[in-house]
PDB file of C-alpha atoms in Angstrom:
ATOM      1  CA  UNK A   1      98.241  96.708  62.143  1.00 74.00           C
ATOM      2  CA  UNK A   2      99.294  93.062  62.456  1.00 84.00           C
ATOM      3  CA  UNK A   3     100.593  93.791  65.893  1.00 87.00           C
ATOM      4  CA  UNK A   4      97.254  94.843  67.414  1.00 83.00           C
ATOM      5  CA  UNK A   5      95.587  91.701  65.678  1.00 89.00           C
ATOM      6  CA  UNK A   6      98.089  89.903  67.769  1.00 95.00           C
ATOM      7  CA  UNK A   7      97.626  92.133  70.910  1.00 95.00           C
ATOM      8  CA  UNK A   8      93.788  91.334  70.605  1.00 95.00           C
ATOM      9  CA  UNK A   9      94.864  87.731  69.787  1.00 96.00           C
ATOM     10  CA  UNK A  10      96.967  87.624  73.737  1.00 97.00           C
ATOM     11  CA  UNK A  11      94.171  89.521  75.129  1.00 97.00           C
ATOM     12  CA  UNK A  12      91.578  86.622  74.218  1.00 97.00           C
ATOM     13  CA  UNK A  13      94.104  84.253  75.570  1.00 98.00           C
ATOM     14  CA  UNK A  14      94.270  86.534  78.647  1.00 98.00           C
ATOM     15  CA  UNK A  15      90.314  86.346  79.132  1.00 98.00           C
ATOM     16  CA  UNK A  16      90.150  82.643  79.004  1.00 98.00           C
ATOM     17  CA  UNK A  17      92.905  81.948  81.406  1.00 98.00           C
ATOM     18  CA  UNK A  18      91.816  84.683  83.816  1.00 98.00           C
ATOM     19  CA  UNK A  19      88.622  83.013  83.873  1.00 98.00           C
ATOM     20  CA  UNK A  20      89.872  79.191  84.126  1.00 98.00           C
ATOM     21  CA  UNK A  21      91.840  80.582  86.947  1.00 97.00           C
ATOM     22  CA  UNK A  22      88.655  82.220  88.902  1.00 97.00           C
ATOM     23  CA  UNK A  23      86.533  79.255  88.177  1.00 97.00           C
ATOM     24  CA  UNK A  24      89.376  77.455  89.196  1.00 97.00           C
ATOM     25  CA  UNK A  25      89.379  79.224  92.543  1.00 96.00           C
ATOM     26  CA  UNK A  26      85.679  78.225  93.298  1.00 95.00           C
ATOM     27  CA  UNK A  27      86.324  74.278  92.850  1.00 96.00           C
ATOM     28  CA  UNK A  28      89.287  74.378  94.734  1.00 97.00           C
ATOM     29  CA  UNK A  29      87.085  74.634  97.980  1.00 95.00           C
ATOM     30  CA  UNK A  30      86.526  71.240  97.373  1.00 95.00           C
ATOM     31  CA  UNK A  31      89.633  69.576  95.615  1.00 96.00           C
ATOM     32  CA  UNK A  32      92.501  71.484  96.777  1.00 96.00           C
ATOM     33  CA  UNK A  33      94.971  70.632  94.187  1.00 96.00           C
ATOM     34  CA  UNK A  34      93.374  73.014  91.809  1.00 97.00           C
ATOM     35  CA  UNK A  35      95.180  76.022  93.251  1.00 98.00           C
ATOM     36  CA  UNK A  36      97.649  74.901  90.814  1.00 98.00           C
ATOM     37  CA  UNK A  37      95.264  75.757  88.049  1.00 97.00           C
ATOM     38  CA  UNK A  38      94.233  78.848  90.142  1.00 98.00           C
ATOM     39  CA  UNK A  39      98.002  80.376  90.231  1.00 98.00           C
ATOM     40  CA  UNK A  40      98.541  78.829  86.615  1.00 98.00           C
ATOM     41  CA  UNK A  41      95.567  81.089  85.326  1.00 98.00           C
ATOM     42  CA  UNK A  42      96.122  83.966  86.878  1.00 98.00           C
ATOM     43  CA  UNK A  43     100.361  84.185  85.974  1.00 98.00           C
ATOM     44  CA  UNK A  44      99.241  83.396  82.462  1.00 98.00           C
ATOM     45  CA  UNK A  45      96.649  85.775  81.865  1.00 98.00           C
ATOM     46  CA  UNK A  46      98.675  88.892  83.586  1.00 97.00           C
ATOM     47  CA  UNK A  47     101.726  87.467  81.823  1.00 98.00           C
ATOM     48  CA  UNK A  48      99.390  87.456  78.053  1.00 98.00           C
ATOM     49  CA  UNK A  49      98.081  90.836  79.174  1.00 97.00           C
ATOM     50  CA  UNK A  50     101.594  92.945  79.790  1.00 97.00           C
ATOM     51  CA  UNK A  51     102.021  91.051  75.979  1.00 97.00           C
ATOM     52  CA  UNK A  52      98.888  92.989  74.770  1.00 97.00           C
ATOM     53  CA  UNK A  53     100.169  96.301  76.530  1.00 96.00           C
ATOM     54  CA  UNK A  54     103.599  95.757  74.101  1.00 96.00           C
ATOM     55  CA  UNK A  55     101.528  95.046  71.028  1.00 96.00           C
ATOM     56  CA  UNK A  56     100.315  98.447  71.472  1.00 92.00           C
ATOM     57  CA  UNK A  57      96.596  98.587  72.719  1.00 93.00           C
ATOM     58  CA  UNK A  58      95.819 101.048  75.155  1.00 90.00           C
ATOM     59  CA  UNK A  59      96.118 100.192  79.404  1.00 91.00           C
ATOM     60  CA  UNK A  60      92.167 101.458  79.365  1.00 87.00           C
ATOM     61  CA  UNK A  61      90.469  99.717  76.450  1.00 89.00           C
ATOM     62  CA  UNK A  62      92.851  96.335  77.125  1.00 93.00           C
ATOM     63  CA  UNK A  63      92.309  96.441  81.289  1.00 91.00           C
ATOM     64  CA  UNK A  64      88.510  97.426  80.186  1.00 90.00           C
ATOM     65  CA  UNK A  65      87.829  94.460  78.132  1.00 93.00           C
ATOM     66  CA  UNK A  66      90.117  92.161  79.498  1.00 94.00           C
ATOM     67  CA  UNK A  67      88.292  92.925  83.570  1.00 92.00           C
ATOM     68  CA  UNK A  68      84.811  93.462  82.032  1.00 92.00           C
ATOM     69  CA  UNK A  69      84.952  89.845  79.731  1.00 94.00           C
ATOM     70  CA  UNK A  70      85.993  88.310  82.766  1.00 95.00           C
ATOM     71  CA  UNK A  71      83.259  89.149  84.642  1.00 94.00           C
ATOM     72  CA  UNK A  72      80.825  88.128  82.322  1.00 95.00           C
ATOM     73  CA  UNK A  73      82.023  84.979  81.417  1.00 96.00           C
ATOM     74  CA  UNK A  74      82.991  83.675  84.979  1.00 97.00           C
ATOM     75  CA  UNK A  75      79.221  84.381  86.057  1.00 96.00           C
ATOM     76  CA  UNK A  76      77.529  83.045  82.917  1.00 96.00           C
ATOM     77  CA  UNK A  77      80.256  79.887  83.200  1.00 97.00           C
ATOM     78  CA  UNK A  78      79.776  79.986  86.308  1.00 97.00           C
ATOM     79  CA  UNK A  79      75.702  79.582  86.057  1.00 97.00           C
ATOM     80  CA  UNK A  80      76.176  77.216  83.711  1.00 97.00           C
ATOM     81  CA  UNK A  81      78.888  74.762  85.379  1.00 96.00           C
ATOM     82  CA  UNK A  82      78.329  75.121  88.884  1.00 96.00           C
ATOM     83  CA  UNK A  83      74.579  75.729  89.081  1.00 96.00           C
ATOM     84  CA  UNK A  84      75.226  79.658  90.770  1.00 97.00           C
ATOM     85  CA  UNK A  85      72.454  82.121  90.068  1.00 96.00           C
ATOM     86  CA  UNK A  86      72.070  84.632  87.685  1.00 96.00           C
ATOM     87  CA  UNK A  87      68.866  86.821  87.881  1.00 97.00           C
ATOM     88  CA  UNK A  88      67.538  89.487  85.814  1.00 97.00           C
ATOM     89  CA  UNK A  89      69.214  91.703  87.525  1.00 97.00           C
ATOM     90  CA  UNK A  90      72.473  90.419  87.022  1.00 96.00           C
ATOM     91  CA  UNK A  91      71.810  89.923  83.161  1.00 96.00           C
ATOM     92  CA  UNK A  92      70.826  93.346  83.245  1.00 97.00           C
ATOM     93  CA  UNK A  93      74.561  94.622  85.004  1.00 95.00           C
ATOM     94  CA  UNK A  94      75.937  91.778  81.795  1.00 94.00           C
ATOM     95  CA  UNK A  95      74.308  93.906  79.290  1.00 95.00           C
ATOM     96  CA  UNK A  96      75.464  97.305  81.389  1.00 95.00           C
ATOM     97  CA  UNK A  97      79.424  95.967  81.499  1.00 93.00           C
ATOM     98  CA  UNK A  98      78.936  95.433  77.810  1.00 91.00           C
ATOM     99  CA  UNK A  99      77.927  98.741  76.859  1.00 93.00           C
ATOM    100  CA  UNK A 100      80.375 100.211  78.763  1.00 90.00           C
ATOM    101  CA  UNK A 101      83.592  98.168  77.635  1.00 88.00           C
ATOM    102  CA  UNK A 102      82.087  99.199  74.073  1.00 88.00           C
ATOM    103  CA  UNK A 103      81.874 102.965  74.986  1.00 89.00           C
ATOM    104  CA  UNK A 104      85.640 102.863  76.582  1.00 86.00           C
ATOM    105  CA  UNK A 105      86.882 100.914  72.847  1.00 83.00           C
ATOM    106  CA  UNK A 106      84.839 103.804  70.576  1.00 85.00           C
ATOM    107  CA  UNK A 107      86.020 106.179  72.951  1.00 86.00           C
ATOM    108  CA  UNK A 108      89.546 105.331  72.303  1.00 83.00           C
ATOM    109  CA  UNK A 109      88.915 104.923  68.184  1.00 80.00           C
ATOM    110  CA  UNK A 110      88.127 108.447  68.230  1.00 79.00           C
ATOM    111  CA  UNK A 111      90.784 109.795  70.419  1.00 79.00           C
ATOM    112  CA  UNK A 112      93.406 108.030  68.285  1.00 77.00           C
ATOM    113  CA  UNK A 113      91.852 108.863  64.800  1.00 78.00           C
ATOM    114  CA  UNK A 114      91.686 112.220  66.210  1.00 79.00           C
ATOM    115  CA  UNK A 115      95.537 112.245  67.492  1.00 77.00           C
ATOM    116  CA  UNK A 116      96.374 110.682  63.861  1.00 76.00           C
ATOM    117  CA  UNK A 117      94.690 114.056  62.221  1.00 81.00           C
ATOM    118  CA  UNK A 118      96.361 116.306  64.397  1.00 80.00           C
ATOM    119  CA  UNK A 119      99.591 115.470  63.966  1.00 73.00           C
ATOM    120  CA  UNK A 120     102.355 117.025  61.111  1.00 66.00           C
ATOM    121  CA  UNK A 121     102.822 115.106  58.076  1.00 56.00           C
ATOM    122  CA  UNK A 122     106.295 113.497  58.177  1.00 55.00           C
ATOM    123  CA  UNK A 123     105.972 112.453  61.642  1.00 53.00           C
TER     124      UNK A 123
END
């Protein structure tokens, strides 16, 4: 149990540097040194994520919420830094990417409480 608490704990970590490294990417345009911060992000959070694999958590649900939180949070950071849009329709696809990364993580639950009650005792 403690080792999925710390595979969630690397996949946060994973998230926020995935998304420093894509917002990263945008103000590099203009200050090209931050490519440093771009390659930085991106090595850490693929580096934190094969860290979550090893903990344990499922390639779906961790690939899931790892791609779906970092869409979300690079547009709403990105709305909020950098002045980009985000419409209704946008929100809407936020609240859509949510639901789904929940129905992939119940979806998985259930497959491994089910795999837990199908297996021998002793095993």
């Amino acid at each position: 149990m403690k080792r999925l608490r710390t595979g969630w704990w690397f996949l946060a970590g994973a998230i926020v540097a995935e998304v420093a490294g894509s917002l990263s990417l945008k103000l590099a345009l203009e200050s090209p040194w931050l490519y440093l911060l771009v390659v930085l992000g991106y090595a850490t959070a693929f580096t934190l994520l094969a860290f979550v694999l090893r903990c344990g958590i499922p390639l779906g649900v961790a690939y899931g919420v790892w791609g779906a939180s970092g869409v979300v949070l690079t547009a709403l950071l990105s709305w909020w830094l950098l002045g980009e849009a985000l419409t209704p329709v946008m929100l809407l696809g936020i609240v859509i990417v949510i639901i789904g990364v929940l129905c992939v993580e119940l979806g998985s639950q259930s497959a491994e409480q089910s795999r837990a009650a199908n297996q021998p005792v002793g095993s």
